[in-house]
Coordinates of C-alpha atoms and ligand atoms in Angstrom, one line a residue:
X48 CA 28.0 45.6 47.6
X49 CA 27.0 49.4 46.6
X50 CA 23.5 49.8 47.4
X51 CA 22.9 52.4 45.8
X52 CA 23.8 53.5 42.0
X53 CA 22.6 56.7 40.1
X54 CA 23.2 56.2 36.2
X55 CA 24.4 59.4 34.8
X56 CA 22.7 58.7 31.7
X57 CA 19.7 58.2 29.5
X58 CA 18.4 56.0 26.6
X59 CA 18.6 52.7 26.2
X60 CA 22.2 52.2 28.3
X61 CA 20.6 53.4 31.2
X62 CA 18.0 51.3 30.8
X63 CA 20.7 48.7 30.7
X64 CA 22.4 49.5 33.9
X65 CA 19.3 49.7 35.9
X66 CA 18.2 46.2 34.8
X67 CA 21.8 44.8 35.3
X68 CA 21.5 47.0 38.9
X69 CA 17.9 45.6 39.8
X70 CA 19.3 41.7 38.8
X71 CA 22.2 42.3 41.9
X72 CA 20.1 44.1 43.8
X73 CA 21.0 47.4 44.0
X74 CA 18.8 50.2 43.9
X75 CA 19.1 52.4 41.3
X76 CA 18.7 56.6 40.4
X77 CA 18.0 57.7 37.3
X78 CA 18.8 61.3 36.6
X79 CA 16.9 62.7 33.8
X80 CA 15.8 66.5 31.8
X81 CA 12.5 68.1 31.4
X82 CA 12.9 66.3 27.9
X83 CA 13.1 63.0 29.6
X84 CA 10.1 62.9 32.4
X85 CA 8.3 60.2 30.7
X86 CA 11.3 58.5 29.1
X87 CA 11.8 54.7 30.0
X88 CA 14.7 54.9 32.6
X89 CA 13.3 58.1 34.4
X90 CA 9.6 55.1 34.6
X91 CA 12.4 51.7 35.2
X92 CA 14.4 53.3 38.2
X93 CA 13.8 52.6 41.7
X94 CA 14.0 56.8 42.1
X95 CA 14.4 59.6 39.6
X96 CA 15.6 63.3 40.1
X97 CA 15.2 65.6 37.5
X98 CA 18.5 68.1 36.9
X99 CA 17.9 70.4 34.7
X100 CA 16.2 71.5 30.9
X101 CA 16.5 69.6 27.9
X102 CA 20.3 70.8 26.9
X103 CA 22.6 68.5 27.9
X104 CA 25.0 71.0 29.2
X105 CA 22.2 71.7 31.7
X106 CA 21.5 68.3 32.9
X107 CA 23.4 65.6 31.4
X108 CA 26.5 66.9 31.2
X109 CA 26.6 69.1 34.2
X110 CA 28.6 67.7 36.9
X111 CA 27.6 70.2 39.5
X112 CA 24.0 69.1 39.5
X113 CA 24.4 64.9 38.6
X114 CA 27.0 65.0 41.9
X115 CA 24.2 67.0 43.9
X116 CA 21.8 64.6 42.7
X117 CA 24.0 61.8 44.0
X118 CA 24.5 63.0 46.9
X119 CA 21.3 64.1 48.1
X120 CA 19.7 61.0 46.9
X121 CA 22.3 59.0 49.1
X122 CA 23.9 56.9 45.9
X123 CA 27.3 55.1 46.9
X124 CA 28.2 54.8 43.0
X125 CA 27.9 56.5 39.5
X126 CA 27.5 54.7 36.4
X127 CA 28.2 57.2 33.7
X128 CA 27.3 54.6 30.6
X129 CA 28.8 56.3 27.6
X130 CA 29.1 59.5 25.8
X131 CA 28.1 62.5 28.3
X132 CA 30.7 62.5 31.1
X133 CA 31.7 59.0 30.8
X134 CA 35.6 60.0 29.3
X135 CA 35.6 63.2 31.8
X136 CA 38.4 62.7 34.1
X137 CA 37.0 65.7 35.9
X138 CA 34.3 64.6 36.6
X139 CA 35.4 61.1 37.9
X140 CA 38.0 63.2 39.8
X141 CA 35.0 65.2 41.9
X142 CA 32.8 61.5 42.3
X143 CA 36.0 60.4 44.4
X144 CA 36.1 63.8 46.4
X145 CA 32.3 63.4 46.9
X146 CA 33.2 59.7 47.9
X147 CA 31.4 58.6 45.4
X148 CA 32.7 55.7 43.4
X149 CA 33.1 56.2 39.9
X150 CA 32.1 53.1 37.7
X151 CA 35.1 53.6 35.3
X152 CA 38.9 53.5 35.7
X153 CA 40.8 55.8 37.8
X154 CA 40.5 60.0 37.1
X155 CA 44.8 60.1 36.0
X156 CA 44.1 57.2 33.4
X157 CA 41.0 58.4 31.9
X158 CA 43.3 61.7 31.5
X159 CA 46.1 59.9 30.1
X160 CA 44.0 57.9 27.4
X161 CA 42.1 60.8 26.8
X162 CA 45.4 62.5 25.2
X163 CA 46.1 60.1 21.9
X164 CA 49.3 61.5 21.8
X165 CA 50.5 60.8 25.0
X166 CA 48.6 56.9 25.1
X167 CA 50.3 56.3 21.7
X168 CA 53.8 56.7 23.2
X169 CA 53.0 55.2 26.8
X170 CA 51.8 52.0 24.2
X171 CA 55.4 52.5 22.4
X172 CA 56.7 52.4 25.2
X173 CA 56.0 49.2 26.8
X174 CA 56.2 47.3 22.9
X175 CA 52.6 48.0 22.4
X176 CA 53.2 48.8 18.5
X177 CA 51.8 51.6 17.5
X178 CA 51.7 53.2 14.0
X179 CA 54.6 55.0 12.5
X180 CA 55.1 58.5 13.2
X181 CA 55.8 61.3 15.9
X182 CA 57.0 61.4 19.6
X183 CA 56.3 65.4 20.3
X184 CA 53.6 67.1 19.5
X185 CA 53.7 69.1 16.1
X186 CA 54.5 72.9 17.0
X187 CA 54.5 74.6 13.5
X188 CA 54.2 73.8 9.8
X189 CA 58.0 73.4 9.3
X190 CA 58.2 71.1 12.0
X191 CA 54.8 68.7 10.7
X192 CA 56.5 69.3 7.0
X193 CA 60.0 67.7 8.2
X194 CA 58.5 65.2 10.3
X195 CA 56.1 64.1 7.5
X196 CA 58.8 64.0 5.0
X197 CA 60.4 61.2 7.2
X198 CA 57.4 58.8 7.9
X199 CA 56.7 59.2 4.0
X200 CA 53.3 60.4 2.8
X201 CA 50.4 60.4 2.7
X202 CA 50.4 61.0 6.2
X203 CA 47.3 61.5 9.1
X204 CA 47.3 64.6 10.8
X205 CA 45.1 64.0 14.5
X206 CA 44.4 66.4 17.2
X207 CA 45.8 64.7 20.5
X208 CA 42.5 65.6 22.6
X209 CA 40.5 64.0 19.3
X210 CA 39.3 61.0 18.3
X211 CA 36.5 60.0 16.3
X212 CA 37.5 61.9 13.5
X213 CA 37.1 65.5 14.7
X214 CA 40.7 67.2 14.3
X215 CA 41.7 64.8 11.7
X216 CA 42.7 64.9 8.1
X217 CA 45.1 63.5 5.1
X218 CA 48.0 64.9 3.6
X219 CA 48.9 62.8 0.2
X220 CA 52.1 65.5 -0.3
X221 CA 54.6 68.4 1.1
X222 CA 51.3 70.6 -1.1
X223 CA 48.7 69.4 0.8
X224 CA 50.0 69.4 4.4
X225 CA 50.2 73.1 5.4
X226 CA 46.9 73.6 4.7
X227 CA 45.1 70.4 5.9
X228 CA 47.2 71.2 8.9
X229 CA 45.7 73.9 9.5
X230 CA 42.2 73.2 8.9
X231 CA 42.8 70.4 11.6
X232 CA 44.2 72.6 14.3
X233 CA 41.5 75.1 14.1
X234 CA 38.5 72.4 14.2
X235 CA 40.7 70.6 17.1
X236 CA 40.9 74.4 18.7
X237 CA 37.8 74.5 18.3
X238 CA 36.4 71.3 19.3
X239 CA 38.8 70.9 22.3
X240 CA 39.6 73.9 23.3
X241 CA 43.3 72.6 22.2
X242 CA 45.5 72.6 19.4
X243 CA 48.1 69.8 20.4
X244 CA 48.7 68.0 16.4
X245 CA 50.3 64.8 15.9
X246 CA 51.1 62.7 13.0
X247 CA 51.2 59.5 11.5
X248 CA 51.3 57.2 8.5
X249 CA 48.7 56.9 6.9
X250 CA 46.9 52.8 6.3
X251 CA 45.2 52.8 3.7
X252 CA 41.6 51.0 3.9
X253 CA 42.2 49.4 7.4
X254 CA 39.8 47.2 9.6
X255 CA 39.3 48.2 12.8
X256 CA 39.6 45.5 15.3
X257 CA 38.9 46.6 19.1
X258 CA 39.6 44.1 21.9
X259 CA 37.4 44.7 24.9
X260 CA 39.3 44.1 28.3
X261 CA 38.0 43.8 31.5
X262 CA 40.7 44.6 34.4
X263 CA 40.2 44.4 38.0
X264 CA 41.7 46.4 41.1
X265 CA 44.0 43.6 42.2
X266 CA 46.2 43.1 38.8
X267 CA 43.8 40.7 37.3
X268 CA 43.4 41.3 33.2
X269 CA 41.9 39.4 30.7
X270 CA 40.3 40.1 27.1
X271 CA 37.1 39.1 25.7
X272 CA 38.2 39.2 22.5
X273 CA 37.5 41.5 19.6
X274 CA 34.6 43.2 18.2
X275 CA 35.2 44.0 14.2
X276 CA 33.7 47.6 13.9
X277 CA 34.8 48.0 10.2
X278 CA 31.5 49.1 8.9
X279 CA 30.8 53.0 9.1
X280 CA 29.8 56.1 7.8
X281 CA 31.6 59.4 8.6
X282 CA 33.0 57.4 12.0
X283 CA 29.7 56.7 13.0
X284 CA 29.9 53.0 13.7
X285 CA 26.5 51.2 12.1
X286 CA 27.5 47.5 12.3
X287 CA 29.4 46.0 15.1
X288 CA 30.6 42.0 15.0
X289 CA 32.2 39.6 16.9
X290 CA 34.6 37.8 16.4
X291 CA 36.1 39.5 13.4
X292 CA 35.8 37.5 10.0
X293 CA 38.7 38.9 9.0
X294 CA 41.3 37.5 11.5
X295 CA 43.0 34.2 12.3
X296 CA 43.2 32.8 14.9
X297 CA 46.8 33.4 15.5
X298 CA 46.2 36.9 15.0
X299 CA 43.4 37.0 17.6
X300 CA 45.6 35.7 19.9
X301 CA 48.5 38.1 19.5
X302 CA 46.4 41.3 19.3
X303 CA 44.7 39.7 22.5
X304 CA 48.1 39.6 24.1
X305 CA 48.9 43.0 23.0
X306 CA 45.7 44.3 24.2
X307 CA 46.4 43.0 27.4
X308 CA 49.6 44.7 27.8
X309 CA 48.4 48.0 26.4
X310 CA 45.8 48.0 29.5
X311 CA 48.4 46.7 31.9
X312 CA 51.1 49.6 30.6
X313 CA 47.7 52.3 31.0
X314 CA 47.8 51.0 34.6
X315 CA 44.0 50.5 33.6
X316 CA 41.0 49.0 35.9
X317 CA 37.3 48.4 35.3
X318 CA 36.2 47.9 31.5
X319 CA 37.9 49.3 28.8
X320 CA 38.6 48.6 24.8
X321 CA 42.0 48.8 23.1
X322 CA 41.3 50.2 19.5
X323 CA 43.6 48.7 16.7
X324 CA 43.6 49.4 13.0
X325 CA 44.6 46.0 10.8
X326 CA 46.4 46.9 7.7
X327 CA 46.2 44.6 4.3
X328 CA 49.3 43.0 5.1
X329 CA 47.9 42.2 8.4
X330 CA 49.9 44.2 10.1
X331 CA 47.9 45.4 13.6
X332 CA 48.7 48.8 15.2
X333 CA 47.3 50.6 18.6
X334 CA 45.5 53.8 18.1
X335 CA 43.4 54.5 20.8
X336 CA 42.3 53.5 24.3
X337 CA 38.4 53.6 25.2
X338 CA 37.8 54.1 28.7
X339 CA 34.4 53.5 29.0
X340 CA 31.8 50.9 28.4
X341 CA 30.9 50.9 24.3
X342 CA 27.6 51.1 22.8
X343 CA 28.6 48.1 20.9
X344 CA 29.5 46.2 24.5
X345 CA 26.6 43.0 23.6
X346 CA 28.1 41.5 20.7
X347 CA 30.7 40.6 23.0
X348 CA 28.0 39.4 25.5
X349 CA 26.9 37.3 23.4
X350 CA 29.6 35.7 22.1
X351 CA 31.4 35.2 26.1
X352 CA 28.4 34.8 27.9
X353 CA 29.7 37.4 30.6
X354 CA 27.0 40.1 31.6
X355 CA 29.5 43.3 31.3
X356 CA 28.1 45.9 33.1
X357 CA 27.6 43.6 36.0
X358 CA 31.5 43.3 36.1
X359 CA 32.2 46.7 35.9
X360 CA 30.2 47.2 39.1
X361 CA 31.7 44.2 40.5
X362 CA 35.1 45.6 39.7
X363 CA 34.5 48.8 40.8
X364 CA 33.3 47.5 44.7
X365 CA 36.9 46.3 44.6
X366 CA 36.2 42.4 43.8
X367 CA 38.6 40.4 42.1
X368 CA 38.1 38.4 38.8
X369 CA 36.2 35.0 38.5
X370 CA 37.5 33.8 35.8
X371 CA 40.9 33.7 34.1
X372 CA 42.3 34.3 30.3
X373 CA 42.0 30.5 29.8
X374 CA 38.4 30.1 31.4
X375 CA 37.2 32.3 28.8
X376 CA 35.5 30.8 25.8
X377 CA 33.8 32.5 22.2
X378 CA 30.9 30.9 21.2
X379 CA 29.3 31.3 18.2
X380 CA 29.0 34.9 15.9
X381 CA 27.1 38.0 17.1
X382 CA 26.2 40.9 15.3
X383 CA 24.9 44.2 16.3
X384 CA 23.2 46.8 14.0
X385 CA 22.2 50.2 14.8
X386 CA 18.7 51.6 14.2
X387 CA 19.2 55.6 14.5
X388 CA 16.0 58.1 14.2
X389 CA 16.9 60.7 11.3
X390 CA 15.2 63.4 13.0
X391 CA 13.0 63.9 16.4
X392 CA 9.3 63.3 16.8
X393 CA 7.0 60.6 18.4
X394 CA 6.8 57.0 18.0
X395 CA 3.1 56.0 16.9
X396 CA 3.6 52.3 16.3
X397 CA 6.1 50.0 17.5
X398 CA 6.5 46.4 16.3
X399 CA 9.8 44.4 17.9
X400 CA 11.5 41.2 16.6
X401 CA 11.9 38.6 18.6
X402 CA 13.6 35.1 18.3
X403 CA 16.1 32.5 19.2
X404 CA 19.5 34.5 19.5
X405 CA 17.8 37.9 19.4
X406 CA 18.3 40.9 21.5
X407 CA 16.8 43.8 21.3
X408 CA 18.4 46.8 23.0
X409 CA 16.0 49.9 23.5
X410 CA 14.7 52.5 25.4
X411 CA 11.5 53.5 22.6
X412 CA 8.2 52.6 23.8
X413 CA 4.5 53.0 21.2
X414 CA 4.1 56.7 22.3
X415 CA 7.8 57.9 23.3
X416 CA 8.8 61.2 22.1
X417 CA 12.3 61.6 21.0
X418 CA 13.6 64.6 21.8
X419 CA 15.8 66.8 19.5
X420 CA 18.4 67.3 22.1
X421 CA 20.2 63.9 22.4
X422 CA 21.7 61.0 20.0
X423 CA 19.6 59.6 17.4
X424 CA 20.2 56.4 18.1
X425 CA 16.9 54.6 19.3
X426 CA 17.6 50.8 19.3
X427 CA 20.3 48.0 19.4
X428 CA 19.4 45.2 17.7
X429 CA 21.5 41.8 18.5
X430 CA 21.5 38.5 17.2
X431 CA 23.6 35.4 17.8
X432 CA 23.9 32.6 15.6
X433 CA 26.5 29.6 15.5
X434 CA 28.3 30.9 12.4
X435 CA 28.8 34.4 10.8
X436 CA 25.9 32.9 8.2
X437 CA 23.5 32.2 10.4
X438 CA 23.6 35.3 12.5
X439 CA 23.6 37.9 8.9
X440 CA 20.5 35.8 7.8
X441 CA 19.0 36.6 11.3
X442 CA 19.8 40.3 11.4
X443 CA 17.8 40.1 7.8
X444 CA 14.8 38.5 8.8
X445 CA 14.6 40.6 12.7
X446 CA 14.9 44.1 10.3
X447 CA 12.3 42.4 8.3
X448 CA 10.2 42.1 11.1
X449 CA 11.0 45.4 12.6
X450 CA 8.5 48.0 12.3
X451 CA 9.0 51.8 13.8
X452 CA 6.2 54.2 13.2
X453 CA 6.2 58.3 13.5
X454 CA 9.9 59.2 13.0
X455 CA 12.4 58.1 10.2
X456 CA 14.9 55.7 10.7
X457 CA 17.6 54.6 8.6
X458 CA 16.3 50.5 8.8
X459 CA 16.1 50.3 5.3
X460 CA 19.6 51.1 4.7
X461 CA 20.5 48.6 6.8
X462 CA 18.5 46.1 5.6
X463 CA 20.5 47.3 2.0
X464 CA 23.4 46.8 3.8
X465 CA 22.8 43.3 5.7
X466 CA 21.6 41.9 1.9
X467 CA 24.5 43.7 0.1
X468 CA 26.3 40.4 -1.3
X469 CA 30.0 41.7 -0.6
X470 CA 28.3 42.0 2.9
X471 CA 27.4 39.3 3.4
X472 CA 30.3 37.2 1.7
X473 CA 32.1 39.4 4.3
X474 CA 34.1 40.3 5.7
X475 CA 34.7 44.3 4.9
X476 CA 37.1 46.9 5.1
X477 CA 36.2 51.0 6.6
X478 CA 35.9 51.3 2.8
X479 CA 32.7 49.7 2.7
X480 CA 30.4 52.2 3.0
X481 CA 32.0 54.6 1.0
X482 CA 32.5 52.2 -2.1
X483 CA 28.7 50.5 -2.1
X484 CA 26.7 52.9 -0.1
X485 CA 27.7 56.6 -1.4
Ligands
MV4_733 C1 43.8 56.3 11.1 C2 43.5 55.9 9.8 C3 44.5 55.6 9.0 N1 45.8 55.8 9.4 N2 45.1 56.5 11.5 C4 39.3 57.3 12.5 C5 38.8 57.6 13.9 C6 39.9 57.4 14.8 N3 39.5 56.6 15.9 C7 41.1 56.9 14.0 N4 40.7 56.8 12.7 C8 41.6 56.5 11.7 N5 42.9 56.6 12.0 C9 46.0 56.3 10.6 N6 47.3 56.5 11.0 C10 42.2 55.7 9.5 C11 41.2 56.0 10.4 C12 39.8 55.9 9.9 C13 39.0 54.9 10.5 C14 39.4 54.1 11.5 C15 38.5 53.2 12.0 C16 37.3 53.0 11.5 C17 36.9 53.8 10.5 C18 37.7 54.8 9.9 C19 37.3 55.6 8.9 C20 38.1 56.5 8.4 C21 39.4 56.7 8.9

């Protein structure tokens, strides 16, 4: 087994890694900024190099200085975590030429995924079904106009190196298009550094339904099941579930399937997520491939049992599967909720929930400072109960309980949106938000 893993990362998921690390027994590395020498996984790892000032371009997201790191602190693997360079098939590229295992999939598919437009017609491709629209790229205006005119509007214009949102807009007519077009080529330009359009119809009010696969290095895939990530503001996810209230069980088991094909036709190892939107008719189509481990990873924890980050590290030392699609079994309902700081500052009191079927997922400690420089999310907070029920009227009582003191949060508005009735009737569309919470 690796016996040594730096965690290119910070916050709570490298606090995650190094306690999934320290429970195989592998030695672990954080790398942290000048922003981040008393944070908890710079204090929690076996050793800790600091690479650079408080801008992430300096230190988290420089490969130059993270590979440096892991080299001269003699680490045999890299856990990226997520966001930073944990989709940078670069930088998974230069681990391998270090000899450095990247804790991920392979550089080439993390590439290929990357570009929506190119995974949207590999899924095509091998009967993954994907949602009407384009095979090429739109070049000019005229071109998006035609193409546009034949899918029927309104139609989504998305940058191919986006996702997320950025690059993306909605043309209801032939009127609207040129210039929405526009708008999102510049801001993809921008953003990415590239202006590669496509286009598709556009569903109206979907769910979105991801299914987290786990794949090894020996042919070996199997999902977990889905997570319904439905409720969000301005794509920022803020409630994650699982299993989806809004699917059959028939369904499950045909996006499943499909999910498991859509990672077998990416040629995909380690653990990844195949995104889906679900349309009113429930119609399900691909959209996007996630090749890294999500921030919203524990519902599905909790609801398999399986410890997630210890398989990617198993799967990435080359080990096959334990378990088959049949051995795995959902128990129960989990829901995750996301408690983000609305601006930086220091934590002055801290008082956790705690609980039958409660996880709390944190890297915050009384005294902290949260630094300007990063994500504002500060905690995860889990629960697990036998029925979608039980597990809202948890969340309600553990954000009762919760109490965060020094720097604004937005707990009350989830707490307004755990006790919102159509909430908790459930389940909810992307709509959600917009409709109750404007
Ligand atoms: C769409 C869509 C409707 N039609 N594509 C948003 C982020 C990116 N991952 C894909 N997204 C969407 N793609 C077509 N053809 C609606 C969305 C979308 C959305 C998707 C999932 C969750 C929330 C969303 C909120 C607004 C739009």
């Amino acid at each position: 087994m690796f016996e040594k893993i730096l965690i290119a990362n910070r916050g709570e998921i490298a606090v995650r890694i190094i306690r999934a690390c320290r429970e195989m027994g592998i030695r672990t590395v954080a790398v942290y900024s000048e922003a981040d020498s008393e944070a908890l996984h710079t204090m929690l790892a076996d050793e800790a190099i600091c690479i650079g000032p408080a801008k992430s371009q300096e230190s988290y997201l420089n490969m130059e200085r993270i590979l440096s790191a892991a080299v001269a602190m003699g680490a045999d693997a890299i856990h990226p975590g997520f966001g930073f360079l944990s989709e940078n098939a670069r930088f998974a590229e230069l681990c391998a030429l270090c000899h450095i295992k990247f804790i991920g999939p392979d550089s080439r598919v993390i590439a290929k995924m990357g570009n929506k437009a190119e995974a949207r017609n590999t899924m095509e491709q091998a009967g993954v079904p994907v949602v009407p629209g384009g095979h090429e790229p739109v070049a000019s205006v005229e071109d998006g106009k035609a193409l546009a005119e034949k899918i029927g509007y309104p139609v989504m214009i998305k940058a191919a190196l986006g996702g997320g949102g950025k690059g993306m807009r909605i043309a209801a007519s032939p009127e609207e298009f040129e210039v929405n077009f526009l708008n999102a080529r510049r801001e993809a330009q921008k953003a990415f550094s590239d202006g590669t359009m496509y286009i598709e119809r556009y569903i109206q009010e979907p769910r979105h339904i991801e299914f987290q696969i786990l794949a090894d290095e020996h042919g070996n895939v199997v999902h977990l099941g889905e997570r319904d990530c439905s409720v969000q503001r301005n794509h920022q996810k803020l409630i994650e579930e699982a299993p989806s209230a809004s699917i059959s069980r028939e369904l499950r088991e045909k996006m499943g399937e499909t999910a498991v094909r859509a990672a077998r036709a990416a040629g995909y190892t380690n653990a990844g997520t195949v995104e889906f939107l679900v349309d009113r008719e429930d119609r399900f189509y691909f959209i996007e491939m996630n090749t890294r481990i999500q921030v919203e990873h524990p519902v599905t924890e909790m609801v398999t049992g399986l410890d997630l980050i210890k398989e990617q590290i198993r799967i990435a030392w080359g080990e096959p599967l334990r378990f088959s699609q049949k051995d795995i079994r959902l128990s129960g309902h989990a829901i995750e909720c996301r408690i983000n700081a609305r601006m930086a500052g220091t934590v002055t009191g801290l008082l956790l929930p705690g609980g039958c079927g409660v996880r709390v997922d944190t890297a915050i400690y009384n005294g902290c400072r949260i630094p300007p420089n990063y994500d504002a999310m500060l905690m995860k907070l889990i629960v697990h109960g036998q029925d979608r029920t039980e597990a809202v009227k948890k969340m309600q009582s553990v954000l009762g309980e919760l109490g965060i003191e020094g720097v604004e949060t937005n707990l009350e508005e989830q707490y307004g949106i755990f006790t919102h009735p159509v909430f908790e009737a459930g389940p909810v569309d992307t709509g959600f938000i917009e409709r109750y919470f404007k």
